CSV table of C-alpha atoms in Angstrom, one decimal:
chain,number,residue,atom,x,y,z
A,868,UNK,CA,85.7,104.7,96.9
A,869,UNK,CA,87.5,104.3,100.3
A,870,UNK,CA,87.3,100.5,99.9
A,871,UNK,CA,89.2,100.7,96.6
A,872,UNK,CA,91.9,102.9,98.1
A,873,UNK,CA,92.2,100.5,101.0
A,874,UNK,CA,92.8,97.6,98.6
A,875,UNK,CA,95.3,99.7,96.6
A,876,UNK,CA,97.2,100.6,99.8
A,877,UNK,CA,97.1,97.0,100.9
A,878,UNK,CA,98.5,95.8,97.5
A,879,UNK,CA,101.2,98.5,97.5
A,880,UNK,CA,102.2,97.5,101.0
A,881,UNK,CA,102.4,93.8,100.2
A,882,UNK,CA,104.5,94.4,97.0
A,883,UNK,CA,106.8,96.8,98.8
A,884,UNK,CA,107.4,94.4,101.6
A,885,UNK,CA,108.1,91.5,99.2
A,886,UNK,CA,110.5,93.7,97.2
A,887,UNK,CA,112.3,94.8,100.3
A,888,UNK,CA,112.5,91.2,101.5
A,889,UNK,CA,114.3,90.2,98.3
A,890,UNK,CA,117.1,92.6,99.3
A,891,UNK,CA,118.1,90.9,102.5
A,892,UNK,CA,121.9,90.8,102.5
A,893,UNK,CA,123.0,87.2,101.6
A,894,UNK,CA,119.7,86.7,99.8
A,895,UNK,CA,119.1,86.4,96.1
A,896,UNK,CA,119.9,90.0,95.1
A,897,UNK,CA,121.9,91.9,97.8
A,898,UNK,CA,125.5,90.5,97.6
A,899,UNK,CA,127.5,93.7,98.3
A,900,UNK,CA,130.1,93.9,101.1
A,901,UNK,CA,129.4,96.2,104.0
A,902,UNK,CA,132.1,94.9,106.3
A,903,UNK,CA,133.6,98.4,106.6
A,904,UNK,CA,130.4,99.7,108.4
A,905,UNK,CA,130.3,99.1,112.2
A,906,UNK,CA,128.2,96.1,113.2
A,907,UNK,CA,126.1,98.4,115.5
A,908,UNK,CA,125.2,100.8,112.7
A,909,UNK,CA,124.5,97.9,110.4
A,910,UNK,CA,122.4,96.1,113.0
A,911,UNK,CA,120.3,99.1,113.8
A,912,UNK,CA,119.7,99.7,110.1
A,913,UNK,CA,118.7,96.0,109.6
A,914,UNK,CA,116.3,96.2,112.6
A,915,UNK,CA,114.7,99.2,110.9
A,916,UNK,CA,114.5,97.5,107.5
A,917,UNK,CA,113.1,94.3,109.1
A,918,UNK,CA,110.5,96.2,111.1
A,919,UNK,CA,109.5,98.0,107.9
A,920,UNK,CA,109.2,94.9,105.8
A,921,UNK,CA,107.5,92.6,108.4
A,922,UNK,CA,105.4,95.5,109.8
A,923,UNK,CA,103.9,96.1,106.3
A,924,UNK,CA,102.2,92.7,106.3
A,925,UNK,CA,99.8,93.3,109.2
A,926,UNK,CA,99.1,96.7,107.7
A,927,UNK,CA,97.8,94.9,104.6
A,928,UNK,CA,95.0,93.3,106.6
A,929,UNK,CA,94.2,96.4,108.6
A,930,UNK,CA,94.1,98.6,105.4
A,931,UNK,CA,91.6,96.2,103.8
A,932,UNK,CA,89.5,96.4,107.0
A,933,UNK,CA,89.6,100.2,107.0
A,934,UNK,CA,91.5,100.9,110.2
A,935,UNK,CA,92.4,104.5,110.1
A,936,UNK,CA,95.6,104.0,112.1
A,937,UNK,CA,96.7,101.6,109.4
A,938,UNK,CA,96.7,104.4,106.9
A,939,UNK,CA,98.7,106.6,109.1
A,940,UNK,CA,101.2,103.8,109.5
A,941,UNK,CA,101.1,103.1,105.7
A,942,UNK,CA,101.9,106.7,105.0
A,943,UNK,CA,104.9,106.4,107.3
A,944,UNK,CA,105.9,103.2,105.5
A,945,UNK,CA,105.6,105.0,102.2
A,946,UNK,CA,108.0,107.7,103.4
A,947,UNK,CA,110.3,105.1,104.9
A,948,UNK,CA,110.4,103.0,101.7
A,949,UNK,CA,111.1,106.1,99.7
A,950,UNK,CA,114.0,107.2,101.9
A,951,UNK,CA,115.6,103.8,102.1
A,952,UNK,CA,115.7,103.4,98.3
A,953,UNK,CA,116.6,107.1,97.6
A,954,UNK,CA,119.5,107.0,100.1
A,955,UNK,CA,120.9,103.8,98.6
A,956,UNK,CA,120.4,104.8,95.0
A,957,UNK,CA,121.9,108.2,95.8
A,958,UNK,CA,124.9,106.4,97.3
A,959,UNK,CA,124.4,108.0,100.7
A,960,UNK,CA,123.8,105.0,103.0
A,961,UNK,CA,124.7,102.2,103.1
A,962,UNK,CA,127.8,102.7,101.0
A,963,UNK,CA,129.6,99.7,99.6
A,964,UNK,CA,132.8,99.5,97.7
A,965,UNK,CA,131.1,96.9,95.5
A,966,UNK,CA,129.2,98.0,92.4
A,967,UNK,CA,125.4,97.9,92.7
A,968,UNK,CA,124.1,94.8,90.8
A,969,UNK,CA,121.7,95.6,88.0
A,970,UNK,CA,118.9,93.6,89.7
A,971,UNK,CA,119.3,95.5,92.9
A,972,UNK,CA,119.2,98.8,91.0
A,973,UNK,CA,115.9,97.9,89.3
A,974,UNK,CA,114.3,96.5,92.5
A,975,UNK,CA,115.2,99.7,94.3
A,976,UNK,CA,113.8,101.9,91.4
A,977,UNK,CA,110.5,100.0,91.4
A,978,UNK,CA,110.4,100.2,95.2
A,979,UNK,CA,111.0,103.9,95.1
A,980,UNK,CA,108.3,104.4,92.5
A,981,UNK,CA,105.8,102.3,94.5
A,982,UNK,CA,106.4,104.3,97.6
A,983,UNK,CA,105.0,107.5,96.1
A,984,UNK,CA,101.4,106.2,95.4
A,985,UNK,CA,101.6,104.3,98.7
A,986,UNK,CA,102.1,107.6,100.6
A,987,UNK,CA,99.6,109.6,98.5
A,988,UNK,CA,96.8,107.0,98.6
A,989,UNK,CA,97.3,106.6,102.4
A,990,UNK,CA,97.0,110.4,102.8
A,991,UNK,CA,93.9,110.5,100.5
A,992,UNK,CA,92.2,107.8,102.5
A,993,UNK,CA,92.8,109.6,105.7
A,994,UNK,CA,91.4,112.9,104.4
A,995,UNK,CA,88.4,111.2,102.8
A,996,UNK,CA,87.5,109.2,105.9
A,997,UNK,CA,87.6,112.2,108.3
A,998,UNK,CA,87.5,109.9,111.3
A,999,UNK,CA,84.6,107.8,110.1
A,1000,UNK,CA,86.7,104.6,109.5
A,1001,UNK,CA,87.0,101.7,111.8
A,1002,UNK,CA,89.3,102.4,114.8
A,1003,UNK,CA,88.4,99.3,116.8
A,1004,UNK,CA,91.5,97.7,118.4
A,1005,UNK,CA,92.0,94.0,117.5
A,1006,UNK,CA,92.9,91.8,120.4
A,1007,UNK,CA,92.9,88.0,120.4
A,1008,UNK,CA,95.2,85.2,121.3
A,1009,UNK,CA,95.8,84.5,117.6
A,1010,UNK,CA,96.9,88.1,117.0
A,1011,UNK,CA,99.3,87.9,120.0
A,1012,UNK,CA,100.8,84.6,118.6
A,1013,UNK,CA,101.2,86.1,115.2
A,1014,UNK,CA,103.0,89.1,116.8
A,1015,UNK,CA,105.3,86.8,118.7
A,1016,UNK,CA,106.1,84.8,115.5
A,1017,UNK,CA,106.7,88.1,113.6
A,1018,UNK,CA,109.1,89.3,116.3
A,1019,UNK,CA,111.0,86.0,116.3
A,1020,UNK,CA,111.2,86.0,112.5
A,1021,UNK,CA,112.4,89.6,112.6
A,1022,UNK,CA,115.2,88.8,115.1
A,1023,UNK,CA,116.3,85.9,112.9
A,1024,UNK,CA,116.3,88.1,109.8
A,1025,UNK,CA,118.3,90.9,111.5
A,1026,UNK,CA,121.0,88.4,112.7
A,1027,UNK,CA,121.2,86.7,109.3
A,1028,UNK,CA,121.3,90.0,107.4
A,1029,UNK,CA,123.8,91.7,109.6
A,1030,UNK,CA,126.2,88.7,109.5
A,1031,UNK,CA,125.8,88.3,105.7
A,1032,UNK,CA,126.5,92.0,105.2
A,1033,UNK,CA,129.6,91.9,107.3
A,1034,UNK,CA,131.2,89.1,105.3
A,1035,UNK,CA,133.8,90.1,102.7
A,1036,UNK,CA,132.8,89.6,99.1
A,1037,UNK,CA,134.5,86.5,97.5
A,1038,UNK,CA,136.7,88.7,95.3
A,1039,UNK,CA,138.1,90.6,98.2
A,1040,UNK,CA,138.7,87.5,100.2
A,1041,UNK,CA,140.5,85.9,97.3
A,1042,UNK,CA,142.7,88.9,96.7
A,1043,UNK,CA,143.5,89.2,100.4
A,1044,UNK,CA,144.5,85.5,100.5
A,1045,UNK,CA,146.7,85.9,97.4
A,1046,UNK,CA,148.4,88.9,99.0
A,1047,UNK,CA,149.1,86.8,102.2
A,1048,UNK,CA,150.5,83.9,100.1
A,1049,UNK,CA,152.7,86.3,98.1
A,1050,UNK,CA,154.0,87.8,101.3
A,1051,UNK,CA,155.0,84.3,102.6
């Protein structure tokens, strides 16, 4: 039974990470303007989101392998995914003057719904395993290289996402340009 839960948690983590990845500012779905939020706040938030998304991928492997610590981390990811989507859907943070696109709304609703079984199945696995699961630490040069690549990728994503979120939306830039031309 634990194996099936491990595969389910791994699948939910992978889907959640991919869904979150589609929401990178400047990407295919997230086009809202966050230029009114301080770059520091936005940068910290993007670091958190990037760590959550990228960090979910190694957890997929470790969940399949039955590492107990992976299920603790997966439960924390489930809580984090839930809070990220609930805060945005509830218009708490980040707040944008732009209307939420329909695609963004639905991705966030699906992500919110997936976070619940991710959390519950992770907790169920931990209670069922009672310390009997694999807790061996994985160390190899390949794992270290993967970690370095993930960190470099994460830094690139944070820089891109923060710069993209700080740009004004095209409509605002056009209206500002028109106001400047009218003033001349």
